[in-house]
XYZ file of N, CA and C in Angstrom:
825
model
N -10.379 20.436 0.444
C -10.337 20.377 1.908
C -9.849 18.996 2.335
N -8.913 18.957 3.252
C -8.347 17.690 3.707
C -9.323 16.965 4.623
N -9.357 15.647 4.490
C -10.222 14.839 5.339
C -9.626 14.739 6.732
N -10.502 14.799 7.759
C -10.033 14.642 9.123
C -9.637 13.194 9.358
N -8.688 12.993 10.271
C -8.261 11.623 10.546
C -8.004 11.448 12.028
N -7.924 10.191 12.447
C -7.707 9.834 13.841
C -6.300 9.291 14.035
N -5.856 9.322 15.280
C -4.583 8.691 15.629
C -4.855 7.510 16.554
N -3.992 6.496 16.463
C -4.192 5.262 17.215
C -2.903 4.851 17.915
N -3.072 4.006 18.923
C -1.929 3.481 19.653
C -1.280 2.341 18.875
N -0.075 1.976 19.294
C 0.727 0.999 18.557
C 0.017 -0.335 18.375
N -0.741 -0.771 19.371
C -1.382 -2.076 19.312
C -2.371 -2.236 18.179
N -2.839 -1.129 17.630
C -3.819 -1.230 16.558
C -3.201 -1.743 15.259
N -1.884 -1.699 15.160
C -1.250 -2.307 13.996
C -1.542 -3.792 13.930
N -1.573 -4.448 15.093
C -1.924 -5.861 15.164
C -3.410 -6.049 14.874
N -4.244 -5.166 15.421
C -5.689 -5.280 15.220
C -6.074 -5.190 13.751
N -5.388 -4.325 13.018
C -5.712 -4.177 11.596
C -5.405 -5.454 10.817
N -4.305 -6.102 11.162
C -3.993 -7.378 10.510
C -4.996 -8.454 10.910
N -5.412 -8.459 12.169
C -6.426 -9.412 12.611
C -7.731 -9.195 11.853
N -8.105 -7.932 11.684
C -9.314 -7.610 10.932
C -9.174 -8.050 9.478
N -7.960 -7.916 8.932
C -7.710 -8.380 7.572
C -7.931 -9.881 7.448
N -7.488 -10.622 8.470
C -7.686 -12.072 8.467
C -9.176 -12.428 8.555
N -9.937 -11.687 9.376
C -11.367 -11.938 9.524
C -12.077 -11.842 8.177
N -11.717 -10.826 7.402
C -12.346 -10.635 6.095
C -11.804 -11.636 5.080
N -10.500 -11.853 5.094
C -9.878 -12.741 4.116
C -10.468 -14.148 4.166
N -10.692 -14.680 5.363
C -11.104 -16.073 5.483
C -12.533 -16.324 5.014
N -13.289 -15.246 4.731
C -14.640 -15.443 4.214
C -14.626 -15.885 2.749
N -13.685 -15.346 1.959
C -13.514 -15.747 0.557
C -12.029 -15.744 0.207
N -11.264 -16.656 0.789
C -9.803 -16.621 0.610
C -9.346 -16.812 -0.835
N -9.960 -17.714 -1.549
C -9.520 -17.980 -2.920
C -9.711 -16.762 -3.818
N -10.815 -16.057 -3.635
C -11.072 -14.871 -4.462
C -10.011 -13.804 -4.211
N -9.692 -13.572 -2.944
C -8.681 -12.564 -2.628
C -7.299 -12.995 -3.121
N -6.980 -14.280 -3.018
C -5.683 -14.750 -3.512
C -5.594 -14.595 -5.024
N -6.678 -14.871 -5.735
C -6.682 -14.703 -7.192
C -6.537 -13.228 -7.560
N -7.158 -12.355 -6.786
C -7.006 -10.914 -7.039
C -5.550 -10.485 -6.866
N -4.923 -10.985 -5.800
C -3.519 -10.625 -5.579
C -2.628 -11.162 -6.699
N -2.860 -12.398 -7.126
C -2.085 -12.974 -8.227
C -2.263 -12.134 -9.484
N -3.491 -11.665 -9.716
C -3.762 -10.811 -10.876
C -2.950 -9.521 -10.785
N -2.885 -8.926 -9.592
C -2.087 -7.721 -9.395
C -0.611 -7.975 -9.688
N -0.107 -9.120 -9.222
C 1.301 -9.462 -9.443
C 1.584 -9.666 -10.923
N 0.689 -10.359 -11.610
C 0.871 -10.626 -13.038
C 0.928 -9.314 -13.823
N 0.008 -8.400 -13.521
C 0.011 -7.099 -14.209
C 1.295 -6.337 -13.885
N 1.759 -6.437 -12.651
C 2.992 -5.753 -12.266
C 4.226 -6.315 -12.941
N 4.221 -7.620 -13.230
C 5.369 -8.264 -13.861
C 5.293 -8.244 -15.389
N 4.139 -7.902 -15.916
C 3.958 -7.949 -17.372
C 4.960 -7.076 -18.125
N 5.284 -5.862 -17.636
C 6.270 -5.041 -18.361
C 7.642 -5.699 -18.466
N 7.993 -6.601 -17.519
C 9.281 -7.286 -17.586
C 9.255 -8.405 -18.621
N 8.063 -8.941 -18.872
C 7.912 -9.981 -19.897
C 7.920 -9.346 -21.279
N 7.219 -8.223 -21.413
C 7.186 -7.469 -22.666
C 7.741 -6.069 -22.393
N 9.059 -5.896 -22.437
C 9.680 -4.604 -22.112
C 9.434 -3.552 -23.179
N 8.165 -3.212 -23.346
C 7.756 -2.193 -24.310
C 7.320 -0.952 -23.546
N 7.778 0.239 -23.929
C 7.418 1.458 -23.183
C 5.909 1.662 -23.048
N 5.164 1.335 -24.111
C 3.709 1.520 -24.059
C 3.095 0.569 -23.043
N 3.552 -0.681 -23.047
C 3.057 -1.678 -22.096
C 3.400 -1.253 -20.672
N 4.604 -0.746 -20.476
C 5.031 -0.315 -19.147
C 4.155 0.822 -18.629
N 3.856 1.786 -19.498
C 3.016 2.915 -19.090
C 1.598 2.461 -18.780
N 1.039 1.599 -19.622
C -0.328 1.116 -19.414
C -0.449 0.329 -18.107
N 0.531 -0.509 -17.834
C 0.509 -1.286 -16.590
C 0.659 -0.381 -15.379
N 1.518 0.626 -15.499
C 1.713 1.562 -14.387
C 0.435 2.349 -14.107
N -0.237 2.791 -15.157
C -1.460 3.576 -14.983
C -2.627 2.723 -14.497
N -2.585 1.430 -14.783
C -3.671 0.544 -14.332
C -3.528 0.158 -12.867
N -2.325 0.344 -12.305
C -2.072 -0.045 -10.923
C -3.052 0.544 -9.925
N -3.272 1.870 -9.923
C -4.233 2.448 -8.973
C -5.639 1.891 -9.133
N -6.069 1.657 -10.361
C -7.412 1.116 -10.608
C -7.551 -0.279 -9.995
N -6.559 -1.125 -10.200
C -6.630 -2.500 -9.707
C -6.543 -2.553 -8.185
N -5.684 -1.722 -7.597
C -5.569 -1.695 -6.134
C -6.870 -1.233 -5.502
N -7.475 -0.181 -6.068
C -8.760 0.299 -5.569
C -9.840 -0.755 -5.793
N -9.736 -1.506 -6.891
C -10.683 -2.591 -7.122
C -10.607 -3.633 -6.019
N -9.393 -3.917 -5.565
C -9.206 -4.845 -4.440
C -9.865 -4.278 -3.181
N -9.605 -2.998 -2.906
C -10.200 -2.356 -1.733
C -11.724 -2.343 -1.828
N -12.238 -2.074 -3.020
C -13.679 -2.000 -3.200
C -14.327 -3.357 -2.971
N -13.599 -4.426 -3.303
C -14.106 -5.774 -3.030
C -14.254 -5.989 -1.528
N -13.321 -5.421 -0.747
C -13.416 -5.505 0.714
C -14.688 -4.813 1.192
N -14.973 -3.631 0.643
C -16.177 -2.891 1.022
C -17.426 -3.703 0.679
N -17.435 -4.305 -0.492
C -18.591 -5.111 -0.897
C -18.796 -6.291 0.040
N -17.707 -6.922 0.435
C -17.804 -8.058 1.341
C -18.284 -7.607 2.722
N -17.822 -6.458 3.163
C -18.287 -5.905 4.440
C -19.777 -5.596 4.409
N -20.284 -5.309 3.206
C -21.706 -4.998 3.041
C -22.564 -6.248 2.887
N -21.920 -7.408 2.970
C -22.667 -8.654 2.880
C -22.794 -9.220 1.485
N -22.079 -8.650 0.519
C -22.162 -9.123 -0.859
C -21.119 -10.209 -1.109
N -21.369 -11.028 -2.107
C -20.393 -12.016 -2.548
C -19.522 -11.379 -3.619
N -18.224 -11.573 -3.530
C -17.319 -10.954 -4.492
C -16.742 -11.999 -5.436
N -16.222 -11.516 -6.570
C -15.574 -12.395 -7.546
C -14.392 -11.660 -8.145
N -13.555 -12.402 -8.850
C -12.320 -11.836 -9.391
C -12.573 -10.609 -10.252
N -13.634 -10.626 -11.035
C -13.923 -9.511 -11.948
C -14.169 -8.204 -11.214
N -14.470 -8.256 -9.913
C -14.728 -7.031 -9.156
C -13.505 -6.119 -9.100
N -12.320 -6.701 -9.289
C -11.102 -5.892 -9.235
C -11.043 -4.902 -10.400
N -11.822 -5.146 -11.437
C -11.847 -4.262 -12.604
C -12.927 -3.188 -12.499
N -13.723 -3.217 -11.442
C -14.857 -2.304 -11.321
C -14.476 -0.827 -11.416
N -13.355 -0.371 -10.827
C -13.022 1.059 -10.909
C -12.833 1.575 -12.336
N -12.535 0.702 -13.292
C -12.381 1.158 -14.674
C -13.697 1.695 -15.232
N -14.814 1.273 -14.641
C -16.127 1.721 -15.117
C -16.796 2.669 -14.126
N -16.052 3.149 -13.136
C -16.616 4.044 -12.121
C -16.618 5.473 -12.644
N -17.744 5.915 -13.158
C -17.845 7.258 -13.710
C -17.693 8.292 -12.602
N -16.994 9.368 -12.928
C -16.777 10.435 -11.961
C -15.560 10.233 -11.087
N -14.968 9.040 -11.118
C -13.799 8.767 -10.296
C -12.593 8.324 -11.112
N -12.858 7.904 -12.344
C -11.769 7.371 -13.172
C -10.707 8.415 -13.472
N -11.127 9.644 -13.719
C -10.173 10.683 -14.100
C -9.164 10.933 -12.989
N -9.642 11.007 -11.747
C -8.726 11.258 -10.632
C -7.786 10.085 -10.404
N -8.273 8.854 -10.599
C -7.392 7.690 -10.493
C -6.331 7.719 -11.585
N -6.737 8.128 -12.778
C -5.785 8.247 -13.891
C -4.732 9.306 -13.578
N -5.183 10.431 -13.040
C -4.245 11.500 -12.678
C -3.284 11.026 -11.590
N -3.801 10.270 -10.618
C -2.934 9.743 -9.573
C -1.906 8.784 -10.162
N -2.346 7.978 -11.151
C -1.416 7.079 -11.821
C -0.296 7.835 -12.517
N -0.623 8.986 -13.105
C 0.394 9.813 -13.753
C 1.398 10.353 -12.729
N 0.883 10.751 -11.570
C 1.774 11.217 -10.499
C 2.701 10.089 -10.059
N 2.159 8.890 -9.889
C 2.976 7.747 -9.485
C 4.033 7.439 -10.525
N 3.638 7.508 -11.789
C 4.583 7.260 -12.868
C 5.691 8.298 -12.870
N 5.326 9.560 -12.663
C 6.328 10.622 -12.624
C 7.301 10.462 -11.469
N 6.790 10.102 -10.290
C 7.654 9.892 -9.127
C 8.568 8.694 -9.353
N 8.017 7.632 -9.965
C 8.835 6.444 -10.257
C 9.989 6.795 -11.194
N 9.728 7.655 -12.175
C 10.784 8.081 -13.094
C 11.845 8.897 -12.358
N 11.405 9.770 -11.461
C 12.354 10.567 -10.688
C 13.210 9.677 -9.780
N 12.580 8.665 -9.186
C 13.338 7.727 -8.354
C 14.344 6.943 -9.192
N 13.948 6.626 -10.431
C 14.868 5.937 -11.332
C 16.083 6.788 -11.647
N 15.845 8.084 -11.862
C 16.956 9.000 -12.116
C 17.847 9.102 -10.871
N 17.210 9.189 -9.708
C 17.982 9.269 -8.465
C 18.827 8.019 -8.257
N 18.269 6.853 -8.564
C 19.019 5.608 -8.431
C 20.227 5.585 -9.365
N 20.012 6.056 -10.586
C 21.104 6.099 -11.561
C 22.244 6.998 -11.077
N 21.864 8.155 -10.535
C 22.890 9.097 -10.072
C 23.605 8.600 -8.820
N 22.843 8.014 -7.902
C 23.429 7.577 -6.634
C 24.302 6.343 -6.785
N 23.893 5.448 -7.688
C 24.599 4.175 -7.813
C 25.329 4.033 -9.146
N 25.713 5.164 -9.718
C 26.454 5.150 -10.978
C 27.774 4.379 -10.871
N 28.542 4.516 -9.769
C 29.780 3.728 -9.661
C 29.538 2.221 -9.671
N 28.451 1.787 -9.041
C 28.114 0.356 -9.031
C 27.758 -0.108 -10.428
N 26.973 0.698 -11.126
C 26.587 0.353 -12.502
C 27.811 0.269 -13.398
N 28.727 1.203 -13.233
C 29.949 1.193 -14.039
C 30.774 -0.050 -13.762
N 30.855 -0.462 -12.504
C 31.624 -1.657 -12.152
C 31.021 -2.905 -12.783
N 29.695 -2.969 -12.812
C 29.033 -4.122 -13.409
C 29.191 -4.134 -14.923
N 29.127 -2.944 -15.526
C 29.269 -2.862 -16.980
C 30.683 -3.207 -17.420
N 31.654 -2.881 -16.582
C 33.053 -3.159 -16.935
C 33.470 -4.583 -16.583
N 32.562 -5.326 -15.982
C 32.875 -6.703 -15.582
C 32.948 -7.614 -16.804
N 33.962 -8.432 -16.859
C 34.095 -9.434 -17.914
C 34.144 -10.812 -17.275
N 33.805 -11.822 -18.044
C 33.742 -13.188 -17.524
C 35.109 -13.678 -17.052
N 36.195 -13.071 -17.559
C 37.530 -13.518 -17.179
C 37.959 -12.953 -15.825
N 37.284 -11.918 -15.382
C 37.668 -11.290 -14.133
C 37.323 -12.183 -12.947
N 38.129 -12.060 -11.925
C 37.857 -12.775 -10.691
C 36.621 -12.163 -10.030
N 35.627 -13.023 -9.699
C 34.383 -12.526 -9.119
C 34.631 -11.826 -7.789
N 35.575 -12.317 -7.019
C 35.890 -11.673 -5.747
C 36.404 -10.249 -5.954
N 37.177 -10.073 -7.008
C 37.693 -8.735 -7.303
C 36.560 -7.801 -7.714
N 35.626 -8.337 -8.501
C 34.485 -7.530 -8.941
C 33.625 -7.130 -7.748
N 33.356 -8.102 -6.861
C 32.545 -7.817 -5.674
C 33.236 -6.807 -4.763
N 34.546 -6.897 -4.677
C 35.298 -5.933 -3.870
C 35.187 -4.539 -4.460
N 35.234 -4.464 -5.786
C 35.108 -3.170 -6.457
C 33.728 -2.577 -6.238
N 32.702 -3.437 -6.310
C 31.326 -2.969 -6.095
C 31.142 -2.520 -4.655
N 31.670 -3.302 -3.715
C 31.553 -2.952 -2.293
C 32.225 -1.614 -1.995
N 33.358 -1.374 -2.665
C 34.064 -0.112 -2.460
C 33.292 1.067 -3.051
N 32.524 0.773 -4.099
C 31.784 1.852 -4.773
C 30.488 2.206 -4.053
N 29.972 1.275 -3.240
C 28.712 1.501 -2.544
C 28.923 2.429 -1.352
N 28.093 3.435 -1.269
C 28.142 4.373 -0.149
C 26.911 4.161 0.729
N 27.145 3.987 2.027
C 26.030 3.792 2.954
C 25.092 4.988 2.941
N 25.656 6.183 2.838
C 24.815 7.389 2.823
C 23.918 7.425 1.597
N 24.444 6.959 0.436
C 23.633 6.909 -0.781
C 22.488 5.913 -0.630
N 22.783 4.763 -0.035
C 21.741 3.761 0.188
C 20.675 4.307 1.128
N 21.122 4.941 2.207
C 20.177 5.500 3.176
C 19.311 6.576 2.539
N 19.920 7.430 1.715
C 19.173 8.495 1.046
C 18.117 7.919 0.118
N 18.495 6.886 -0.644
C 17.532 6.297 -1.579
C 16.385 5.622 -0.829
N 16.698 4.948 0.279
C 15.649 4.304 1.078
C 14.678 5.347 1.617
N 15.208 6.492 2.051
C 14.353 7.565 2.556
C 13.447 8.092 1.452
N 14.016 8.326 0.269
C 13.218 8.819 -0.860
C 12.139 7.818 -1.253
N 12.510 6.534 -1.312
C 11.562 5.484 -1.671
C 10.447 5.377 -0.626
N 10.819 5.493 0.636
C 9.839 5.393 1.718
C 8.866 6.567 1.694
N 9.393 7.769 1.455
C 8.526 8.944 1.377
C 7.537 8.823 0.229
N 8.007 8.323 -0.908
C 7.116 8.129 -2.055
C 6.027 7.125 -1.724
N 6.404 6.016 -1.082
C 5.429 5.000 -0.709
C 4.390 5.561 0.252
N 4.848 6.306 1.261
C 3.922 6.857 2.254
C 3.011 7.919 1.640
N 3.529 8.664 0.678
C 2.721 9.714 0.057
C 1.557 9.142 -0.742
N 1.755 7.997 -1.369
C 0.709 7.425 -2.209
C -0.158 6.400 -1.481
N 0.320 5.874 -0.343
C -0.377 4.776 0.322
C -1.824 5.124 0.655
N -2.030 6.233 1.331
C -3.394 6.641 1.677
C -3.986 7.609 0.657
N -3.143 8.187 -0.187
C -3.667 9.082 -1.214
C -4.603 8.342 -2.160
N -4.282 7.084 -2.460
C -5.106 6.298 -3.383
C -6.528 6.117 -2.863
N -6.739 5.566 -1.659
C -8.125 5.452 -1.185
C -8.777 6.805 -0.905
N -7.971 7.821 -0.571
C -8.554 9.149 -0.381
C -9.153 9.677 -1.680
N -8.435 9.481 -2.768
C -8.907 9.960 -4.070
C -10.185 9.241 -4.483
N -10.253 7.935 -4.213
C -11.398 7.161 -4.687
C -12.566 7.180 -3.703
N -12.310 6.868 -2.444
C -13.398 6.704 -1.490
C -13.811 8.014 -0.826
N -12.867 8.942 -0.657
C -13.196 10.244 -0.090
C -13.335 11.317 -1.170
N -13.157 10.929 -2.417
C -13.342 11.817 -3.573
C -12.474 13.069 -3.463
N -11.240 12.869 -3.032
C -10.278 13.966 -2.947
C -9.719 14.235 -4.341
N -10.088 15.374 -4.935
C -9.681 15.679 -6.301
C -8.284 16.279 -6.384
N -7.825 16.884 -5.314
C -6.497 17.506 -5.288
C -5.471 16.426 -4.946
N -4.727 15.955 -5.943
C -3.802 14.839 -5.741
C -2.689 15.217 -4.774
N -2.136 16.407 -4.929
C -1.056 16.834 -4.044
C -1.533 16.940 -2.593
N -2.763 17.418 -2.406
C -3.319 17.507 -1.057
C -3.511 16.121 -0.458
N -3.939 15.182 -1.287
C -4.119 13.803 -0.817
C -2.778 13.185 -0.429
N -1.746 13.450 -1.225
C -0.412 12.942 -0.904
C 0.115 13.556 0.395
N -0.106 14.856 0.555
C 0.311 15.536 1.790
C -0.426 14.962 2.986
N -1.727 14.693 2.814
C -2.513 14.112 3.894
C -2.025 12.718 4.253
N -1.651 11.954 3.245
C -1.131 10.605 3.478
C 0.153 10.647 4.300
N 1.044 11.555 3.954
C 2.285 11.710 4.722
C 1.991 12.136 6.165
N 1.017 13.001 6.311
C 0.640 13.481 7.636
C 0.086 12.337 8.490
N -0.704 11.471 7.879
C -1.267 10.323 8.593
C -0.155 9.395 9.067
N 0.823 9.143 8.201
C 1.942 8.288 8.586
C 2.712 8.915 9.752
N 2.849 10.215 9.752
C 3.586 10.886 10.823
C 2.866 10.726 12.166
N 1.554 10.970 12.169
C 0.799 10.934 13.422
C 0.425 9.513 13.844
N 0.466 8.559 12.922
C 0.161 7.170 13.254
C 1.384 6.274 13.039
N 2.554 6.837 13.297
C 3.788 6.105 13.070
C 3.858 4.840 13.925
N 3.358 4.897 15.163
C 3.451 3.746 16.067
C 2.677 2.530 15.539
N 1.363 2.637 15.274
C 0.639 1.451 14.779
C 1.088 1.013 13.394
N 1.431 1.969 12.533
C 1.862 1.600 11.188
C 3.244 0.954 11.208
N 4.083 1.333 12.169
C 5.384 0.670 12.311
C 5.204 -0.762 12.789
N 4.280 -0.967 13.726
C 3.980 -2.325 14.186
C 3.436 -3.151 13.028
N 2.511 -2.564 12.281
C 1.937 -3.227 11.101
C 3.044 -3.620 10.125
N 3.902 -2.656 9.784
C 4.983 -2.912 8.839
C 6.003 -3.898 9.367
N 6.282 -3.841 10.672
C 7.236 -4.778 11.254
C 6.754 -6.216 11.174
N 5.474 -6.433 11.450
C 4.917 -7.783 11.366
C 4.959 -8.279 9.924
N 4.630 -7.398 8.977
C 4.679 -7.780 7.566
C 6.100 -8.146 7.152
N 7.095 -7.366 7.623
C 8.497 -7.655 7.311
C 8.908 -9.019 7.851
N 8.467 -9.350 9.063
C 8.777 -10.660 9.650
C 8.148 -11.777 8.828
N 6.950 -11.549 8.324
C 6.297 -12.563 7.492
C 7.039 -12.736 6.164
N 7.572 -11.644 5.631
C 8.394 -11.734 4.416
C 9.628 -12.589 4.681
N 10.292 -12.311 5.795
C 11.502 -13.057 6.135
C 11.184 -14.536 6.325
N 10.068 -14.826 7.000
C 9.678 -16.216 7.228
C 9.326 -16.924 5.918
N 8.887 -16.171 4.909
C 8.513 -16.755 3.618
C 9.711 -16.998 2.716
N 10.840 -16.337 3.009
C 12.015 -16.439 2.141
C 12.491 -17.873 1.919
N 12.582 -18.719 2.956
C 13.038 -20.096 2.713
C 12.115 -20.910 1.807
N 10.881 -20.466 1.674
C 9.897 -21.158 0.827
C 9.690 -20.425 -0.490
N 10.719 -19.704 -0.934
C 10.691 -18.968 -2.210
C 9.561 -17.945 -2.266
N 9.184 -17.420 -1.101
C 8.150 -16.388 -1.000
C 6.766 -16.854 -1.444
N 6.589 -18.147 -1.649
C 5.288 -18.677 -2.071
C 4.185 -18.353 -1.063
N 4.452 -18.407 0.255
C 3.386 -18.063 1.212
C 2.831 -16.652 1.052
N 3.545 -15.784 0.319
C 3.042 -14.423 0.141
C 1.718 -14.399 -0.614
N 1.455 -15.428 -1.400
C 0.171 -15.512 -2.101
C -0.968 -15.558 -1.089
N -0.685 -16.117 0.064
C -1.654 -16.195 1.156
C -1.551 -14.978 2.070
N -0.332 -14.511 2.317
C -0.108 -13.442 3.286
C -0.490 -12.069 2.734
N -0.093 -11.765 1.501
C -0.255 -10.409 0.988
C -1.711 -9.954 0.858
N -2.651 -10.830 0.477
C -4.049 -10.367 0.484
C -4.500 -9.907 1.867
N -4.048 -10.606 2.918
C -4.387 -10.196 4.282
C -3.772 -8.839 4.582
N -2.546 -8.617 4.110
C -1.870 -7.330 4.316
C -2.622 -6.213 3.597
N -3.013 -6.459 2.354
C -3.785 -5.458 1.599
C -5.074 -5.107 2.334
N -5.790 -6.136 2.768
C -7.060 -5.906 3.460
C -6.812 -5.167 4.769
N -5.796 -5.623 5.520
C -5.486 -4.972 6.786
C -5.139 -3.507 6.613
N -4.394 -3.178 5.557
C -4.036 -1.786 5.326
C -5.279 -0.960 4.993
N -6.183 -1.530 4.211
C -7.414 -0.795 3.901
C -8.269 -0.626 5.148
N -8.258 -1.617 6.036
C -8.952 -1.479 7.308
C -8.367 -0.314 8.102
N -7.046 -0.153 8.036
C -6.428 0.981 8.733
C -6.922 2.300 8.143
N -7.123 2.339 6.836
C -7.678 3.547 6.201
C -9.077 3.823 6.726
N -9.893 2.769 6.789
C -11.255 2.950 7.297
C -11.248 3.453 8.738
N -10.313 2.948 9.535
C -10.235 3.362 10.937
C -9.752 4.799 11.065
N -8.686 5.124 10.353
C -8.069 6.443 10.481
C -8.953 7.542 9.921
N -9.663 7.246 8.838
C -10.514 8.253 8.203
C -11.995 7.987 8.447
N -12.316 7.295 9.546
C -13.714 7.029 9.878
C -14.451 8.341 10.085
N -15.669 8.408 9.555
C -16.457 9.641 9.652
C -17.303 9.682 10.908
N -17.436 8.525 11.579
C -18.250 8.472 12.789
C -17.581 9.253 13.913
N -18.359 10.076 14.615
C -17.812 10.895 15.702
C -17.671 10.057 16.962
N -16.704 10.369 17.839
C -16.576 9.676 19.108
C -17.862 9.776 19.919
N -18.212 8.712 20.620
C -19.489 8.641 21.319
C -19.618 9.706 22.403
N -18.535 10.128 23.025
C -18.597 11.105 24.097
C -18.490 12.539 23.600
N -18.219 12.718 22.308
C -18.254 14.038 21.706
C -17.138 14.964 22.095
N -15.954 14.422 22.541
C -14.826 15.299 22.822
C -13.563 14.618 22.380
N -12.464 15.352 22.404
C -11.194 14.864 21.870
C -10.171 14.603 22.954
N -10.590 14.527 24.221
C -9.593 14.316 25.253
C -9.141 12.866 25.257
N -8.136 12.574 26.031
C -7.486 11.263 26.003
C -8.442 10.162 26.414
N -9.304 10.425 27.422
C -10.213 9.391 27.888
C -11.223 9.014 26.828
N -11.745 10.013 26.122
C -12.715 9.707 25.082
C -12.056 8.947 23.968
N -10.778 9.245 23.643
C -10.075 8.507 22.606
C -9.924 7.062 22.967
N -9.645 6.777 24.255
C -9.491 5.393 24.678
C -10.810 4.661 24.595
N -11.923 5.344 24.927
C -13.221 4.702 24.802
C -13.555 4.416 23.362
N -13.188 5.342 22.484
C -13.430 5.160 21.053
C -12.667 3.959 20.542
N -11.433 3.818 20.950
C -10.620 2.696 20.505
C -11.210 1.383 20.976
N -11.721 1.368 22.208
C -12.306 0.140 22.732
C -13.507 -0.261 21.905
N -14.339 0.704 21.560
C -15.503 0.413 20.737
C -15.090 -0.130 19.387
N -14.052 0.463 18.793
C -13.598 0.010 17.486
C -13.040 -1.399 17.546
N -12.367 -1.751 18.623
C -11.856 -3.097 18.762
C -12.996 -4.102 18.785
N -14.094 -3.761 19.476
C -15.241 -4.658 19.514
C -15.839 -4.824 18.127
N -15.883 -3.732 17.368
C -16.437 -3.803 16.027
C -15.589 -4.679 15.127
N -14.279 -4.587 15.252
C -13.396 -5.391 14.420
C -13.623 -6.865 14.654
N -13.792 -7.250 15.902
C -13.982 -8.652 16.214
C -15.251 -9.212 15.628
N -16.260 -8.347 15.388
C -17.547 -8.819 14.919
C -17.727 -8.658 13.413
N -17.192 -7.607 12.855
C -17.496 -7.299 11.464
C -16.259 -7.194 10.577
N -15.079 -7.034 11.153
C -13.887 -6.861 10.349
C -13.720 -5.458 9.837
N -14.460 -4.504 10.387
C -14.282 -3.127 9.971
C -14.412 -2.205 11.174
N -13.937 -0.975 11.024
C -13.891 -0.056 12.142
C -15.029 0.948 12.125
N -15.594 1.212 10.970
C -16.591 2.274 10.865
C -17.989 1.710 10.683
N -18.214 0.489 11.171
C -19.530 -0.121 11.005
C -20.583 0.645 11.802
């Protein structure tokens, strides 16, 4: 059975990031170390390009991300967190199997996207493979530019975006809402993005601007920014899938606005929406 969810106005994209900052500043170093750990695990397959290492790192991704989210929950509960908390889902009995299955789905989708990239950008790959050091670089770039199709790029971006949206909320749904049906969780995640496109677009737009602002500094500020983004996104999950019923007990527009106002007050005080 799919979990019920709420829809929010565009301004809540900003509120979720603000809530992320509220939580982050309580233990900033711990969250930054967790993010660095995630990055290191993600880059490890490039250091050791071994198929077994690549599969293990890919399958560990959902566990580590949920470990980060779980640290947020612990902090919201008044507990002190530490770096080792990111490994907690590996020992979570009754939930590990579904996280493992979700990791397999992610791995399968990543492989399909890899095949799609190969097929869509085969002319570009051929141009690069046929490049020799004696060739004029301008000629090579012209050949690559001629081989690139805007429609192919747009198609790949759409496929990549759909994959990202399908897994974004599916991960916390599987772990925190105990959704055992992976495909149903992915469908629910896509549905949430559709109905909450306005706040999530604002959220994503602000994150994109922060990426651009970090570029001149070799993206180093992301060590500080990305933990806030992770926390803010999990706050959006808590808000969208909050189990608390609206105080007025109806679904009309006025009650929704009152509910949002209450949630904004909660964010300012606790950093969470379902307190």
